[in-house]
XYZ file of C-alpha atoms in Angstrom:
225
model
C 143.132 28.957 -93.256
C 142.622 26.177 -90.682
C 140.233 24.370 -93.034
C 140.382 20.539 -93.220
C 141.173 18.857 -96.530
C 138.317 17.246 -98.438
C 138.685 13.443 -98.341
C 138.785 11.536 -101.657
C 135.268 11.104 -103.070
C 136.042 8.667 -105.888
C 134.741 5.767 -103.813
C 131.227 7.148 -104.272
C 128.376 6.834 -101.793
C 127.091 9.399 -99.333
C 129.322 12.427 -98.892
C 129.617 14.144 -95.536
C 131.998 17.050 -95.094
C 132.363 17.941 -91.446
C 133.148 21.650 -91.259
C 131.917 24.034 -88.622
C 130.926 27.651 -89.173
C 134.350 28.987 -88.197
C 136.076 26.771 -90.751
C 133.607 27.800 -93.460
C 134.362 31.443 -92.707
C 138.018 30.658 -93.306
C 137.156 29.742 -96.895
C 135.559 33.125 -97.541
C 138.032 35.375 -95.759
C 140.488 35.188 -98.664
C 138.102 37.411 -100.646
C 137.360 41.106 -100.427
C 133.734 41.998 -99.671
C 133.045 42.876 -103.328
C 134.441 39.537 -104.534
C 132.509 37.650 -101.872
C 129.238 38.872 -103.398
C 130.203 37.261 -106.722
C 131.198 34.055 -104.914
C 127.712 33.931 -103.384
C 126.114 34.468 -106.805
C 128.212 31.615 -108.201
C 127.211 29.362 -105.311
C 123.488 30.099 -105.607
C 123.582 29.506 -109.367
C 124.838 25.984 -108.673
C 122.873 24.882 -105.606
C 119.771 26.998 -106.265
C 118.144 29.665 -104.144
C 115.314 27.397 -103.007
C 117.743 24.780 -101.708
C 119.564 27.498 -99.798
C 116.308 28.535 -98.133
C 115.519 24.932 -97.145
C 118.979 24.478 -95.625
C 119.580 21.083 -93.944
C 116.048 19.956 -94.850
C 116.771 20.084 -98.596
C 116.821 16.555 -100.112
C 120.155 14.991 -101.024
C 121.295 15.023 -104.641
C 122.568 12.043 -106.561
C 124.998 13.259 -109.196
C 127.491 11.604 -111.494
C 131.086 11.690 -110.286
C 132.085 13.411 -113.526
C 129.518 16.154 -112.944
C 130.748 16.640 -109.362
C 134.333 16.872 -110.598
C 133.355 19.372 -113.271
C 131.540 21.578 -110.762
C 134.525 21.448 -108.401
C 136.981 22.275 -111.192
C 134.846 25.168 -112.455
C 134.524 26.562 -108.944
C 138.275 26.302 -108.335
C 139.003 28.170 -111.559
C 136.279 30.712 -110.808
C 137.852 31.490 -107.433
C 141.338 31.726 -108.932
C 140.254 34.072 -111.743
C 138.104 36.136 -109.405
C 140.996 36.819 -107.037
C 143.195 37.934 -109.936
C 140.462 40.250 -111.232
C 139.800 41.584 -107.743
C 143.450 42.491 -107.158
C 143.429 44.446 -110.411
C 140.126 46.078 -109.449
C 141.479 47.154 -106.077
C 144.659 48.510 -107.653
C 142.585 50.548 -110.095
C 140.777 51.972 -107.092
C 144.092 53.273 -105.807
C 144.942 54.808 -109.175
C 141.524 56.518 -109.237
C 141.809 57.610 -105.628
C 141.826 61.393 -105.265
C 141.615 61.839 -101.571
C 140.959 59.485 -98.697
C 140.127 60.613 -95.204
C 142.617 58.882 -92.913
C 140.679 59.382 -89.701
C 136.900 59.418 -89.454
C 136.067 59.730 -85.746
C 132.298 59.727 -86.309
C 132.354 56.381 -88.077
C 133.738 53.074 -86.807
C 136.901 51.803 -88.417
C 136.391 49.030 -90.961
C 138.689 46.821 -88.935
C 136.372 47.191 -85.933
C 133.131 46.546 -87.818
C 134.638 43.451 -89.411
C 136.537 42.079 -86.466
C 135.092 38.661 -87.030
C 136.340 38.675 -90.630
C 140.081 38.128 -90.415
C 140.589 38.785 -94.107
C 144.244 38.395 -95.131
C 144.026 41.273 -97.595
C 145.994 44.533 -97.620
C 144.531 47.547 -95.881
C 144.250 49.380 -99.195
C 141.658 46.859 -100.384
C 139.188 48.433 -97.952
C 139.573 52.041 -99.115
C 136.693 54.023 -100.577
C 136.933 54.493 -104.330
C 136.742 58.161 -105.263
C 137.525 60.115 -108.408
C 137.674 63.841 -107.940
C 134.928 64.736 -105.494
C 132.440 62.092 -106.647
C 132.287 58.420 -105.741
C 132.783 55.922 -108.559
C 129.925 53.411 -108.451
C 131.406 50.740 -110.708
C 130.999 47.364 -109.027
C 133.467 44.506 -109.340
C 130.966 42.662 -111.540
C 130.626 45.653 -113.887
C 134.394 46.087 -113.864
C 134.923 42.484 -115.007
C 132.182 42.792 -117.630
C 134.056 45.750 -119.137
C 137.172 43.655 -119.869
C 138.312 43.366 -123.461
C 139.595 40.118 -125.060
C 143.229 40.693 -124.024
C 142.301 41.523 -120.431
C 140.128 38.406 -120.223
C 142.971 36.291 -121.611
C 145.337 37.596 -118.920
C 142.846 37.005 -116.118
C 141.946 33.511 -117.325
C 145.519 32.316 -117.639
C 146.954 30.293 -114.767
C 150.099 31.657 -113.158
C 152.227 28.704 -114.266
C 152.192 25.201 -115.692
C 152.947 23.988 -112.156
C 149.781 25.640 -110.826
C 147.710 23.951 -113.513
C 149.337 20.588 -112.799
C 148.644 20.903 -109.066
C 144.995 21.736 -109.744
C 144.631 18.722 -112.057
C 146.256 16.429 -109.483
C 143.918 17.713 -106.767
C 140.833 17.087 -108.897
C 142.068 13.629 -109.891
C 142.785 12.720 -106.257
C 139.286 13.719 -105.206
C 137.159 12.399 -108.074
C 139.337 10.168 -110.246
C 140.278 10.613 -113.894
C 137.724 13.023 -115.365
C 138.380 11.817 -118.908
C 137.529 8.242 -117.948
C 134.478 9.367 -115.976
C 133.275 11.455 -118.913
C 133.673 8.492 -121.263
C 131.515 6.293 -119.007
C 128.854 8.996 -118.722
C 128.675 9.515 -122.492
C 128.470 5.764 -123.048
C 125.556 5.544 -120.596
C 123.503 8.136 -122.515
C 124.521 6.877 -125.950
C 121.559 6.734 -128.316
C 119.530 9.443 -126.539
C 117.704 11.632 -129.063
C 116.892 14.516 -126.713
C 117.694 15.909 -123.281
C 114.799 14.061 -121.647
C 116.009 10.691 -122.895
C 119.592 11.528 -121.911
C 118.472 12.387 -118.371
C 116.512 9.130 -118.107
C 119.433 7.032 -119.373
C 121.818 8.797 -117.012
C 119.511 8.097 -114.075
C 119.471 4.415 -115.017
C 123.262 4.432 -115.201
C 123.516 6.018 -111.752
C 121.120 3.493 -110.209
C 122.837 0.496 -111.814
C 126.304 1.738 -110.847
C 127.577 1.816 -114.433
C 128.147 5.536 -113.887
C 130.018 6.387 -110.681
C 128.100 8.804 -108.503
C 127.881 10.461 -105.114
C 124.936 11.390 -102.936
C 125.392 14.780 -101.349
C 123.195 17.227 -99.467
C 122.968 20.847 -100.571
C 124.818 21.933 -97.439
C 127.695 19.569 -98.196
C 127.690 20.603 -101.867
C 128.035 24.186 -100.709
C 131.040 23.204 -98.579
C 132.552 21.270 -101.487
C 132.447 24.154 -103.966
């Protein structure tokens, strides 16, 4: 993917992730176009639409190291599950495919219109989804929402114990032991009777250093997740 590794963040302080536009594109080219829309929704739900509009001028966030690790872990799992669901979705397209026009001289080839997107996905992932003579309009999001309990269990399961261990090691290397970080965070907000008090106590813990934290801009948070 030609994307640099994220340096360890467990030292805290200001986080700067130096990635140019080409490297950021490398992170998205592993997804089909349908999956990429859901990745964007996930990203905006975390960083906020307003922060996205402000771009580099958005103020930096100060967040607990445990919270940063949780967001990273959730995003890693989201991407893993999404790719598994997308492969199944694309395969179901093939099963539902009735007829696909091989050559369409009046329209540009998908490969030409997306030359800048070097997506390492099979050619069949770009086919139109048709059933009979009518186009099936089910989106990837709707497709995932239609899953039953067993299908969700299969999608949400990691491929192997080794894959889970590697993911845990990666998170620990970047942020430290999440269990220890969680314990410190809970201790800092101990005694809070409501969310407002918990937020105030957490802020005091971040300022005093009792709770490890990082300062990160919205742009760098976007690169991180």
